[in-house]
GROMACS .gro file of C-alpha atoms in nm:
model
  506
    1MET     CA    1   7.209   7.455   8.579
    2ALA     CA    2   6.841   7.527   8.633
    3LEU     CA    3   6.912   7.754   8.931
    4GLY     CA    4   7.144   7.965   8.718
    5PHE     CA    5   6.910   8.001   8.420
    6THR     CA    6   6.778   8.350   8.499
    7GLY     CA    7   7.123   8.498   8.561
    8PRO     CA    8   7.226   8.536   8.195
    9SER     CA    9   6.875   8.526   8.044
   10ILE     CA   10   6.634   8.742   8.243
   11ASP     CA   11   6.736   9.079   8.095
   12THR     CA   12   6.691   8.952   7.741
   13MET     CA   13   6.356   8.795   7.829
   14GLN     CA   14   6.224   9.121   7.975
   15ASP     CA   15   6.404   9.355   7.731
   16THR     CA   16   6.605   9.542   7.995
   17VAL     CA   17   6.955   9.495   7.851
   18LYS     CA   18   7.184   9.794   7.894
   19VAL     CA   19   7.524   9.867   7.743
   20ASN     CA   20   7.723  10.136   7.923
   21GLY     CA   21   7.406  10.237   8.102
   22ILE     CA   22   7.205  10.281   7.780
   23TRP     CA   23   6.912  10.054   7.698
   24VAL     CA   24   6.946   9.850   7.380
   25PRO     CA   25   6.653   9.661   7.227
   26ALA     CA   26   6.665   9.282   7.238
   27PRO     CA   27   6.547   9.061   6.950
   28SER     CA   28   6.168   9.056   6.950
   29ASP     CA   29   6.148   8.676   6.937
   30LEU     CA   30   6.341   8.654   7.265
   31VAL     CA   31   6.135   8.915   7.453
   32VAL     CA   32   5.849   8.746   7.639
   33PHE     CA   33   5.788   8.970   7.941
   34SER     CA   34   5.643   9.320   7.941
   35SER     CA   35   5.861   9.582   8.107
   36ASN     CA   36   5.928   9.954   8.136
   37LYS     CA   37   6.284   9.898   8.006
   38VAL     CA   38   6.407   9.910   8.367
   39THR     CA   39   6.221   9.635   8.554
   40SER     CA   40   5.950   9.381   8.478
   41ALA     CA   41   5.686   9.254   8.718
   42GLN     CA   42   5.642   8.948   8.496
   43GLY     CA   43   6.015   8.881   8.500
   44SER     CA   44   6.027   8.900   8.878
   45LEU     CA   45   5.728   8.667   8.903
   46PHE     CA   46   5.890   8.421   8.663
   47ALA     CA   47   6.207   8.410   8.871
   48SER     CA   48   6.027   8.379   9.202
   49PHE     CA   49   5.779   8.108   9.098
   50LEU     CA   50   6.061   7.856   9.114
   51ASN     CA   51   6.051   7.894   9.492
   52ILE     CA   52   5.679   7.817   9.512
   53GLY     CA   53   5.730   7.495   9.319
   54ALA     CA   54   6.037   7.408   9.525
   55LEU     CA   55   5.838   7.450   9.846
   56ALA     CA   56   5.580   7.198   9.724
   57GLY     CA   57   5.850   6.961   9.597
   58ALA     CA   58   6.046   6.969   9.922
   59LEU     CA   59   5.738   6.894  10.132
   60SER     CA   60   5.640   6.601   9.905
   61GLY     CA   61   5.990   6.452   9.887
   62ALA     CA   62   5.937   6.200  10.168
   63ALA     CA   63   5.614   6.069  10.015
   64VAL     CA   64   5.757   6.036   9.663
   65SER     CA   65   6.078   5.863   9.766
   66GLY     CA   66   5.892   5.647  10.016
   67ARG     CA   67   5.671   5.515   9.739
   68LEU     CA   68   5.915   5.500   9.448
   69GLY     CA   69   6.248   5.466   9.625
   70CYS     CA   70   6.548   5.689   9.568
   71LYS     CA   71   6.610   5.557   9.217
   72GLY     CA   72   6.249   5.614   9.119
   73ALA     CA   73   6.242   5.960   9.273
   74ILE     CA   74   6.562   6.062   9.091
   75ALA     CA   75   6.425   5.926   8.761
   76VAL     CA   76   6.110   6.134   8.813
   77GLN     CA   77   6.329   6.437   8.877
   78ALA     CA   78   6.519   6.377   8.553
   79LEU     CA   79   6.195   6.357   8.351
   80GLY     CA   80   6.070   6.671   8.526
   81PHE     CA   81   6.389   6.859   8.442
   82ALA     CA   82   6.359   6.758   8.076
   83MET     CA   83   5.990   6.851   8.053
   84SER     CA   84   6.033   7.190   8.220
   85SER     CA   85   6.335   7.274   8.001
   86LEU     CA   86   6.153   7.178   7.683
   87LEU     CA   87   5.843   7.376   7.782
   88THR     CA   88   6.056   7.680   7.868
   89GLY     CA   89   6.230   7.666   7.532
   90ILE     CA   90   5.913   7.651   7.322
   91ALA     CA   91   5.687   7.876   7.531
   92ASP     CA   92   5.588   8.225   7.423
   93ALA     CA   93   5.294   8.284   7.655
   94PHE     CA   94   5.358   8.412   8.006
   95VAL     CA   95   5.129   8.149   8.160
   96LEU     CA   96   5.321   7.863   7.995
   97LEU     CA   97   5.652   8.005   8.116
   98LEU     CA   98   5.515   8.024   8.471
   99LEU     CA   99   5.395   7.664   8.442
  100ALA     CA  100   5.739   7.551   8.325
  101ARG     CA  101   5.907   7.747   8.602
  102THR     CA  102   5.676   7.602   8.867
  103LEU     CA  103   5.737   7.249   8.741
  104LEU     CA  104   6.111   7.315   8.755
  105GLY     CA  105   6.073   7.436   9.113
  106VAL     CA  106   5.885   7.120   9.214
  107VAL     CA  107   6.162   6.906   9.070
  108ILE     CA  108   6.434   7.110   9.241
  109GLY     CA  109   6.251   7.089   9.574
  110LEU     CA  110   6.216   6.713   9.534
  111CYS     CA  111   6.586   6.694   9.453
  112THR     CA  112   6.683   6.883   9.770
  113ALA     CA  113   6.469   6.643   9.975
  114THR     CA  114   6.596   6.315   9.829
  115VAL     CA  115   6.949   6.346   9.691
  116PRO     CA  116   7.122   6.466  10.012
  117ALA     CA  117   6.946   6.192  10.206
  118TYR     CA  118   7.063   5.928   9.958
  119ILE     CA  119   7.419   6.061   9.976
  120ASN     CA  120   7.403   6.055  10.356
  121GLU     CA  121   7.290   5.695  10.353
  122VAL     CA  122   7.534   5.547  10.104
  123ALA     CA  123   7.846   5.747  10.196
  124PRO     CA  124   8.103   5.585  10.428
  125ALA     CA  125   8.085   5.739  10.773
  126ARG     CA  126   8.438   5.879  10.755
  127LEU     CA  127   8.358   6.053  10.424
  128ARG     CA  128   8.000   6.160  10.488
  129GLY     CA  129   8.085   6.527  10.528
  130ALA     CA  130   8.288   6.537  10.208
  131PHE     CA  131   8.022   6.345  10.016
  132GLY     CA  132   7.756   6.581  10.144
  133THR     CA  133   7.950   6.878  10.013
  134VAL     CA  134   7.943   6.726   9.664
  135PHE     CA  135   7.574   6.816   9.643
  136GLN     CA  136   7.642   7.184   9.705
  137LEU     CA  137   7.940   7.179   9.472
  138ALA     CA  138   7.718   7.032   9.201
  139ILE     CA  139   7.468   7.315   9.246
  140VAL     CA  140   7.738   7.582   9.226
  141SER     CA  141   7.896   7.409   8.925
  142GLY     CA  142   7.561   7.403   8.746
  143ILE     CA  143   7.505   7.774   8.808
  144MET     CA  144   7.854   7.848   8.678
  145LEU     CA  145   7.790   7.637   8.367
  146SER     CA  146   7.466   7.825   8.300
  147SER     CA  147   7.654   8.155   8.325
  148LEU     CA  148   7.916   8.024   8.083
  149LEU     CA  149   7.669   7.891   7.826
  150GLY     CA  150   7.424   8.180   7.853
  151GLY     CA  151   7.695   8.444   7.839
  152PHE     CA  152   7.924   8.304   7.572
  153ALA     CA  153   7.795   7.995   7.389
  154PHE     CA  154   7.421   8.051   7.343
  155VAL     CA  155   7.425   8.412   7.228
  156VAL     CA  156   7.279   8.591   6.928
  157ASP     CA  157   7.402   8.909   6.762
  158HIS     CA  158   7.143   9.180   6.710
  159GLU     CA  159   7.220   9.532   6.588
  160GLY     CA  160   7.581   9.501   6.693
  161HIS     CA  161   7.510   9.371   7.042
  162GLU     CA  162   7.506   9.019   7.187
  163PHE     CA  163   7.205   8.879   7.371
  164CYS     CA  164   7.150   8.552   7.554
  165ASN     CA  165   6.954   8.305   7.342
  166TRP     CA  166   6.771   8.168   7.643
  167ARG     CA  167   6.571   7.921   7.431
  168TYR     CA  168   6.890   7.740   7.333
  169LEU     CA  169   7.005   7.759   7.696
  170ALA     CA  170   6.680   7.587   7.802
  171TYR     CA  171   6.721   7.319   7.535
  172GLY     CA  172   7.079   7.269   7.650
  173MET     CA  173   6.952   7.161   7.991
  174ILE     CA  174   6.769   6.863   7.842
  175ALA     CA  175   7.090   6.667   7.776
  176PRO     CA  176   7.193   6.650   8.146
  177SER     CA  177   6.838   6.534   8.224
  178PHE     CA  178   6.877   6.224   8.008
  179LEU     CA  179   7.222   6.166   8.157
  180LEU     CA  180   7.058   6.169   8.499
  181ILE     CA  181   6.807   5.906   8.382
  182ILE     CA  182   7.095   5.679   8.280
  183VAL     CA  183   7.273   5.735   8.612
  184ALA     CA  184   6.951   5.662   8.804
  185ALA     CA  185   6.914   5.332   8.618
  186LEU     CA  186   7.269   5.227   8.703
  187MET     CA  187   7.290   5.343   9.066
  188PRO     CA  188   7.212   5.106   9.356
  189GLU     CA  189   6.877   5.149   9.526
  190SER     CA  190   6.862   5.264   9.887
  191PRO     CA  191   6.921   4.954  10.102
  192ASN     CA  192   6.693   5.095  10.371
  193TRP     CA  193   6.407   5.151  10.129
  194LEU     CA  194   6.441   4.796   9.997
  195ALA     CA  195   6.446   4.653  10.348
  196ASN     CA  196   6.147   4.860  10.455
  197ASN     CA  197   5.958   4.713  10.159
  198GLY     CA  198   6.045   4.356  10.254
  199LYS     CA  199   6.313   4.307   9.988
  200VAL     CA  200   6.586   4.179  10.220
  201HIS     CA  201   6.803   4.004   9.961
  202GLU     CA  202   6.792   4.306   9.729
  203ALA     CA  203   6.880   4.531  10.023
  204LEU     CA  204   7.182   4.321  10.116
  205SER     CA  205   7.295   4.307   9.754
  206SER     CA  206   7.265   4.682   9.721
  207LEU     CA  207   7.455   4.739  10.045
  208ALA     CA  208   7.730   4.500   9.936
  209ARG     CA  209   7.759   4.679   9.603
  210LEU     CA  210   7.790   5.015   9.776
  211GLN     CA  211   8.057   4.880  10.008
  212GLY     CA  212   8.246   4.712   9.725
  213VAL     CA  213   8.214   4.361   9.865
  214SER     CA  214   8.007   4.055   9.788
  215ALA     CA  215   7.682   3.991   9.973
  216SER     CA  216   7.836   3.684  10.139
  217ASP     CA  217   8.100   3.907  10.301
  218LEU     CA  218   7.843   4.108  10.497
  219SER     CA  219   7.847   4.034  10.869
  220GLU     CA  220   7.572   3.838  11.038
  221GLU     CA  221   7.494   4.142  11.252
  222VAL     CA  222   7.420   4.349  10.942
  223ARG     CA  223   7.204   4.072  10.799
  224ALA     CA  224   7.012   4.040  11.124
  225ARG     CA  225   6.950   4.412  11.144
  226TYR     CA  226   6.810   4.426  10.792
  227LEU     CA  227   6.587   4.128  10.870
  228VAL     CA  228   6.450   4.323  11.166
  229VAL     CA  229   6.390   4.629  10.949
  230ALA     CA  230   6.216   4.421  10.684
  231SER     CA  231   5.996   4.227  10.927
  232PRO     CA  232   5.633   4.336  10.907
  233VAL     CA  233   5.537   4.517  11.225
  234SER     CA  234   5.185   4.604  11.318
  235PHE     CA  235   5.061   4.914  11.492
  236GLU     CA  236   5.264   5.000  11.805
  237GLY     CA  237   5.534   4.748  11.706
  238GLU     CA  238   5.342   4.426  11.757
  239ARG     CA  239   5.371   4.141  11.508
  240PRO     CA  240   5.045   4.110  11.323
  241ALA     CA  241   4.835   3.804  11.372
  242THR     CA  242   4.778   3.575  11.077
  243PRO     CA  243   4.403   3.567  11.024
  244THR     CA  244   4.266   3.248  10.881
  245SER     CA  245   3.930   3.377  10.769
  246THR     CA  246   3.772   3.672  10.594
  247ILE     CA  247   3.599   3.780  10.915
  248SER     CA  248   3.920   3.776  11.114
  249ARG     CA  249   4.097   3.976  10.845
  250MET     CA  250   3.818   4.233  10.844
  251THR     CA  251   3.832   4.251  11.222
  252SER     CA  252   4.208   4.299  11.213
  253VAL     CA  253   4.187   4.577  10.954
  254SER     CA  254   3.905   4.747  11.142
  255SER     CA  255   4.099   4.734  11.466
  256PHE     CA  256   4.410   4.868  11.297
  257ALA     CA  257   4.216   5.154  11.134
  258SER     CA  258   4.048   5.242  11.463
  259ARG     CA  259   4.378   5.261  11.645
  260SER     CA  260   4.534   5.458  11.356
  261ILE     CA  261   4.258   5.719  11.372
  262THR     CA  262   4.294   5.749  11.747
  263SER     CA  263   4.668   5.785  11.712
  264SER     CA  264   4.633   6.048  11.438
  265LEU     CA  265   4.402   6.257  11.654
  266SER     CA  266   4.648   6.255  11.940
  267SER     CA  267   4.968   6.285  11.733
  268GLY     CA  268   4.900   6.648  11.649
  269SER     CA  269   4.894   6.754  12.011
  270ARG     CA  270   5.200   6.542  12.088
  271THR     CA  271   5.390   6.699  11.800
  272ALA     CA  272   5.290   7.048  11.905
  273GLY     CA  273   5.403   6.970  12.257
  274GLN     CA  274   5.738   6.843  12.133
  275PHE     CA  275   5.792   7.154  11.924
  276TRP     CA  276   5.705   7.373  12.222
  277SER     CA  277   5.946   7.180  12.444
  278HIS     CA  278   6.225   7.237  12.193
  279ARG     CA  279   6.116   7.579  12.072
  280LYS     CA  280   6.455   7.739  12.133
  281PRO     CA  281   6.669   7.516  11.906
  282PHE     CA  282   6.387   7.516  11.650
  283SER     CA  283   6.370   7.897  11.654
  284VAL     CA  284   6.748   7.921  11.606
  285GLY     CA  285   6.731   7.695  11.300
  286VAL     CA  286   6.445   7.896  11.150
  287VAL     CA  287   6.607   8.234  11.219
  288LEU     CA  288   6.928   8.117  11.050
  289MET     CA  289   6.719   8.039  10.742
  290LEU     CA  290   6.562   8.385  10.762
  291ILE     CA  291   6.904   8.550  10.781
  292GLN     CA  292   7.033   8.339  10.493
  293GLN     CA  293   6.753   8.436  10.254
  294PHE     CA  294   6.691   8.797  10.361
  295SER     CA  295   7.061   8.862  10.312
  296GLY     CA  296   6.949   8.878   9.948
  297ILE     CA  297   7.168   8.601   9.812
  298ASN     CA  298   6.912   8.447   9.576
  299ALA     CA  299   6.804   8.787   9.448
  300VAL     CA  300   7.169   8.873   9.381
  301ILE     CA  301   7.231   8.542   9.199
  302PHE     CA  302   6.907   8.551   8.998
  303PHE     CA  303   6.956   8.913   8.892
  304GLN     CA  304   7.333   8.930   8.896
  305GLY     CA  305   7.357   9.036   8.533
  306THR     CA  306   7.111   9.321   8.596
  307ILE     CA  307   7.301   9.442   8.902
  308LEU     CA  308   7.639   9.440   8.726
  309GLN     CA  309   7.481   9.598   8.421
  310ASP     CA  310   7.339   9.884   8.629
  311ALA     CA  311   7.679   9.921   8.791
  312GLY     CA  312   7.820  10.008   8.449
  313ILE     CA  313   8.017   9.687   8.397
  314GLU     CA  314   8.083   9.664   8.024
  315ASN     CA  315   8.048   9.286   8.003
  316PRO     CA  316   7.830   9.162   8.291
  317ALA     CA  317   7.821   8.808   8.146
  318VAL     CA  318   8.196   8.776   8.195
  319MET     CA  319   8.174   8.905   8.552
  320SER     CA  320   7.881   8.674   8.633
  321PHE     CA  321   8.087   8.377   8.520
  322TRP     CA  322   8.384   8.478   8.734
  323VAL     CA  323   8.159   8.539   9.034
  324MET     CA  324   8.021   8.185   9.002
  325THR     CA  325   8.372   8.048   8.954
  326LEU     CA  326   8.477   8.216   9.276
  327GLN     CA  327   8.177   8.069   9.457
  328LEU     CA  328   8.278   7.722   9.340
  329VAL     CA  329   8.636   7.766   9.463
  330VAL     CA  330   8.535   7.911   9.799
  331THR     CA  331   8.277   7.636   9.853
  332MET     CA  332   8.555   7.380   9.807
  333ILE     CA  333   8.777   7.569  10.052
  334SER     CA  334   8.497   7.587  10.310
  335VAL     CA  335   8.482   7.207  10.350
  336PRO     CA  336   8.777   7.177  10.593
  337LEU     CA  337   8.713   7.520  10.746
  338ILE     CA  338   8.369   7.424  10.879
  339ASP     CA  339   8.521   7.165  11.113
  340ALA     CA  340   8.845   7.351  11.182
  341ALA     CA  341   8.710   7.698  11.266
  342GLY     CA  342   8.367   7.603  11.398
  343ARG     CA  343   8.017   7.686  11.283
  344LYS     CA  344   7.952   7.997  11.491
  345ALA     CA  345   8.279   8.171  11.406
  346LEU     CA  346   8.228   8.118  11.033
  347LEU     CA  347   7.868   8.240  11.056
  348VAL     CA  348   7.983   8.563  11.222
  349VAL     CA  349   8.262   8.618  10.970
  350SER     CA  350   8.028   8.537  10.681
  351ALA     CA  351   7.744   8.768  10.789
  352ALA     CA  352   7.979   9.052  10.885
  353GLY     CA  353   8.170   9.024  10.557
  354MET     CA  354   7.850   9.022  10.352
  355MET     CA  355   7.724   9.325  10.547
  356ILE     CA  356   8.042   9.519  10.461
  357CYS     CA  357   8.005   9.420  10.095
  358CYS     CA  358   7.644   9.542  10.089
  359ALA     CA  359   7.759   9.869  10.245
  360GLY     CA  360   8.021   9.893   9.972
  361MET     CA  361   7.753   9.844   9.705
  362VAL     CA  362   7.545  10.119   9.868
  363LEU     CA  363   7.848  10.347   9.854
  364PHE     CA  364   7.905  10.260   9.489
  365PHE     CA  365   7.550  10.334   9.376
  366TRP     CA  366   7.537  10.645   9.598
  367THR     CA  367   7.852  10.800   9.454
  368LEU     CA  368   7.854  10.620   9.117
  369GLY     CA  369   8.207  10.534   9.213
  370PRO     CA  370   8.466  10.326   9.031
  371GLY     CA  371   8.362   9.999   8.870
  372TRP     CA  372   8.623   9.804   9.063
  373LEU     CA  373   8.432   9.874   9.385
  374ALA     CA  374   8.116   9.705   9.253
  375VAL     CA  375   8.317   9.414   9.116
  376THR     CA  376   8.511   9.366   9.439
  377CYS     CA  377   8.200   9.384   9.656
  378SER     CA  378   8.012   9.138   9.432
  379LEU     CA  379   8.295   8.888   9.439
  380ALA     CA  380   8.352   8.923   9.813
  381TYR     CA  381   7.978   8.903   9.887
  382VAL     CA  382   7.950   8.564   9.718
  383ALA     CA  383   8.275   8.445   9.877
  384PHE     CA  384   8.165   8.534  10.229
  385PHE     CA  385   7.828   8.367  10.170
  386SER     CA  386   7.993   8.048  10.049
  387ILE     CA  387   8.202   7.998  10.364
  388GLY     CA  388   7.922   8.046  10.616
  389LEU     CA  389   7.563   8.147  10.554
  390GLY     CA  390   7.543   7.921  10.249
  391PRO     CA  391   7.620   7.573  10.385
  392ILE     CA  392   7.610   7.609  10.764
  393PRO     CA  393   7.237   7.670  10.832
  394TRP     CA  394   7.157   7.344  10.651
  395LEU     CA  395   7.434   7.161  10.835
  396MET     CA  396   7.328   7.291  11.176
  397MET     CA  397   6.970   7.167  11.138
  398GLY     CA  398   7.086   6.812  11.205
  399GLU     CA  399   7.296   6.930  11.498
  400LEU     CA  400   7.043   7.167  11.656
  401PHE     CA  401   6.713   6.981  11.625
  402PRO     CA  402   6.653   6.700  11.878
  403HIS     CA  403   6.558   6.363  11.735
  404GLU     CA  404   6.190   6.391  11.833
  405ILE     CA  405   6.129   6.688  11.604
  406ARG     CA  406   6.415   6.660  11.356
  407SER     CA  407   6.215   6.542  11.057
  408GLY     CA  408   5.926   6.783  11.102
  409ALA     CA  409   6.146   7.073  11.207
  410SER     CA  410   6.377   7.025  10.909
  411SER     CA  411   6.080   7.026  10.671
  412LEU     CA  412   5.940   7.342  10.827
  413ALA     CA  413   6.279   7.514  10.821
  414ALA     CA  414   6.318   7.423  10.453
  415ALA     CA  415   5.968   7.557  10.388
  416VAL     CA  416   6.063   7.884  10.556
  417ASN     CA  417   6.377   7.900  10.342
  418TRP     CA  418   6.192   7.855  10.013
  419SER     CA  419   5.916   8.096  10.121
  420CYS     CA  420   6.168   8.368  10.204
  421SER     CA  421   6.350   8.302   9.878
  422PHE     CA  422   6.020   8.362   9.697
  423ILE     CA  423   5.970   8.691   9.879
  424THR     CA  424   6.318   8.822   9.804
  425THR     CA  425   6.317   8.728   9.435
  426GLN     CA  426   5.960   8.851   9.385
  427THR     CA  427   6.015   9.191   9.547
  428VAL     CA  428   6.367   9.283   9.438
  429GLY     CA  429   6.247   9.432   9.108
  430GLN     CA  430   5.979   9.650   9.268
  431PHE     CA  431   6.212   9.737   9.554
  432LYS     CA  432   6.479   9.848   9.311
  433GLU     CA  433   6.228  10.057   9.114
  434ALA     CA  434   6.106  10.229   9.432
  435MET     CA  435   6.437  10.285   9.611
  436GLY     CA  436   6.710  10.192   9.366
  437PHE     CA  437   6.992   9.953   9.446
  438ILE     CA  438   7.090  10.186   9.731
  439GLY     CA  439   6.774  10.084   9.915
  440VAL     CA  440   6.804   9.719   9.814
  441PHE     CA  441   7.159   9.670   9.940
  442GLY     CA  442   7.100   9.898  10.238
  443SER     CA  443   6.816   9.671  10.350
  444TYR     CA  444   7.029   9.361  10.306
  445ALA     CA  445   7.306   9.526  10.511
  446ALA     CA  446   7.058   9.601  10.792
  447VAL     CA  447   6.937   9.239  10.798
  448LEU     CA  448   7.295   9.114  10.811
  449LEU     CA  449   7.380   9.352  11.096
  450LEU     CA  450   7.090   9.214  11.299
  451GLY     CA  451   7.203   8.867  11.196
  452VAL     CA  452   7.553   8.921  11.334
  453VAL     CA  453   7.408   9.031  11.668
  454TYR     CA  454   7.171   8.734  11.679
  455ILE     CA  455   7.445   8.482  11.595
  456VAL     CA  456   7.684   8.621  11.856
  457VAL     CA  457   7.422   8.629  12.133
  458LEU     CA  458   7.192   8.331  12.071
  459VAL     CA  459   7.341   8.076  11.830
  460PRO     CA  460   7.533   7.796  12.005
  461GLU     CA  461   7.853   7.642  11.874
  462THR     CA  462   7.783   7.288  11.751
  463LYS     CA  463   8.130   7.204  11.622
  464GLU     CA  464   8.190   6.922  11.871
  465LYS     CA  465   7.829   6.807  11.881
  466LYS     CA  466   7.753   6.487  11.697
  467THR     CA  467   7.416   6.406  11.548
  468LYS     CA  468   7.434   6.073  11.727
  469SER     CA  469   7.344   6.266  12.044
  470PRO     CA  470   7.050   6.473  11.931
  471ARG     CA  471   6.976   6.644  12.258
  472SER     CA  472   7.335   6.730  12.337
  473ALA     CA  473   7.362   6.916  12.010
  474ALA     CA  474   7.181   7.212  12.162
  475GLN     CA  475   7.187   7.272  12.535
  476PHE     CA  476   6.875   7.482  12.545
  477ASP     CA  477   6.616   7.311  12.764
  478ALA     CA  478   6.689   7.256  13.129
  479GLU     CA  479   6.431   6.984  13.152
  480SER     CA  480   6.595   6.767  12.885
  481GLY     CA  481   6.791   6.573  13.149
  482SER     CA  482   7.050   6.299  13.124
  483VAL     CA  483   6.792   6.018  13.110
  484ALA     CA  484   6.636   6.156  12.794
  485ALA     CA  485   6.979   6.217  12.645
  486ASP     CA  486   7.078   5.856  12.712
  487SER     CA  487   6.755   5.740  12.552
  488GLN     CA  488   6.828   5.942  12.240
  489ARG     CA  489   7.185   5.815  12.223
  490ARG     CA  490   7.067   5.457  12.237
  491ARG     CA  491   6.804   5.527  11.972
  492SER     CA  492   7.049   5.702  11.742
  493VAL     CA  493   7.297   5.415  11.759
  494SER     CA  494   7.029   5.184  11.622
  495MET     CA  495   6.975   5.421  11.332
  496ASP     CA  496   7.326   5.400  11.186
  497VAL     CA  497   7.306   5.317  10.818
  498THR     CA  498   7.571   5.049  10.827
  499ILE     CA  499   7.355   4.838  11.056
  500GLY     CA  500   7.025   4.895  10.882
  501ARG     CA  501   6.882   5.236  10.977
  502LYS     CA  502   6.507   5.221  10.928
  503THR     CA  503   6.425   5.509  10.697
  504ASN     CA  504   6.274   5.549  10.355
  505CYS     CA  505   6.578   5.722  10.207
  506VAL     CA  506   6.455   6.056  10.338
   0.00000   0.00000   0.00000
């Protein structure tokens, strides 16, 4: 719901509501951003600050969940959602609204870093893809619900016109936050996190609960693996000695710290070398994120009401709701298509379809053509995004990035994604003021055209590549060799969750 908040509310907040192309004044108590009745720099900043917070939240996700566990991290997210919603509802000052928006972004970024990882861990292997899609479906459903509530339920009549009561919409988001707290209290903790913290019995109980069996029914192999994960291991995998005196303990700690510092100094160069060795798959993953965000999708979703309003749609709230409904349906349809048609084919179809839709929007605003053209292009734009550029770049990260750089590369790719999202949402208002929606959608069409060329020429098909063979997922580097591939396969087998993968839930 939080991601869809600005869709129905931003025009009321910045007093840029139009009816049949004519500006109508919003209630003064709901106007919090200064504007020229067309655009608002403060409104654009408010929308885009979510991305800054999300960037910080995503990068801190591993640390938070590693310390608190998945349950603790999700409980923190729920409290953060409630606090940011309450602050948004009561705030009048621009600074307070930015603070609430940034806090919301941090929580969303933390959510994107922890929830998919938890789903990936607890889902049965045969259903992991379907379970993973639930996360995206939940996001789309929340955006659709925000459009519904902000466009129809939480509205206020003023001088014969209806406006979104965004304060009530913000308060309405508090209830799901408390529901999430209850769910977090009832859900099983990550078995891997428990094992990594030495809680073997709790880990086995949690695993048994997730599998729907009793702890006594777990195989001895599973028990043994979790015992290995839980066993304290010193630096470089050696079992620590058991000092019997204060001096020996101090010596042990000093030795450990010395080796840790030496390792830290050398790890940077090793990591840089690994990234350089796998620069081609890493660059493909990053460029896919660039194409996804500079296609303008977040700007279109955040300011969808404004775009439809400028297109002369009489009731943009209704259209926004139906656009989000379509995105939900198409996202559900895309689940089997991703494996049936392949990643690359869907990416090409998605980017090409979105490019044609952007060209259609340019034609509409150029000729002030029929309203059905804008409606059709808006609906088709979201539909094409949902079958390809929406889910596939995130999916392909695990298939493209070799195991050595997967964690770091995924974090950097996510950081690029949120950074680009900030740029697009921050600049769309000024861009529209300078060049109109003709320039905005023309630029998005140009990016998508370059994206189609890039995907056709340089993006590999990863349909048949399994993440259990990290190197084989992207045949880029000639020096990778079969020995390294065998090493990665052996390492990946030991990481399977059902036999005690050693991770901290992220």
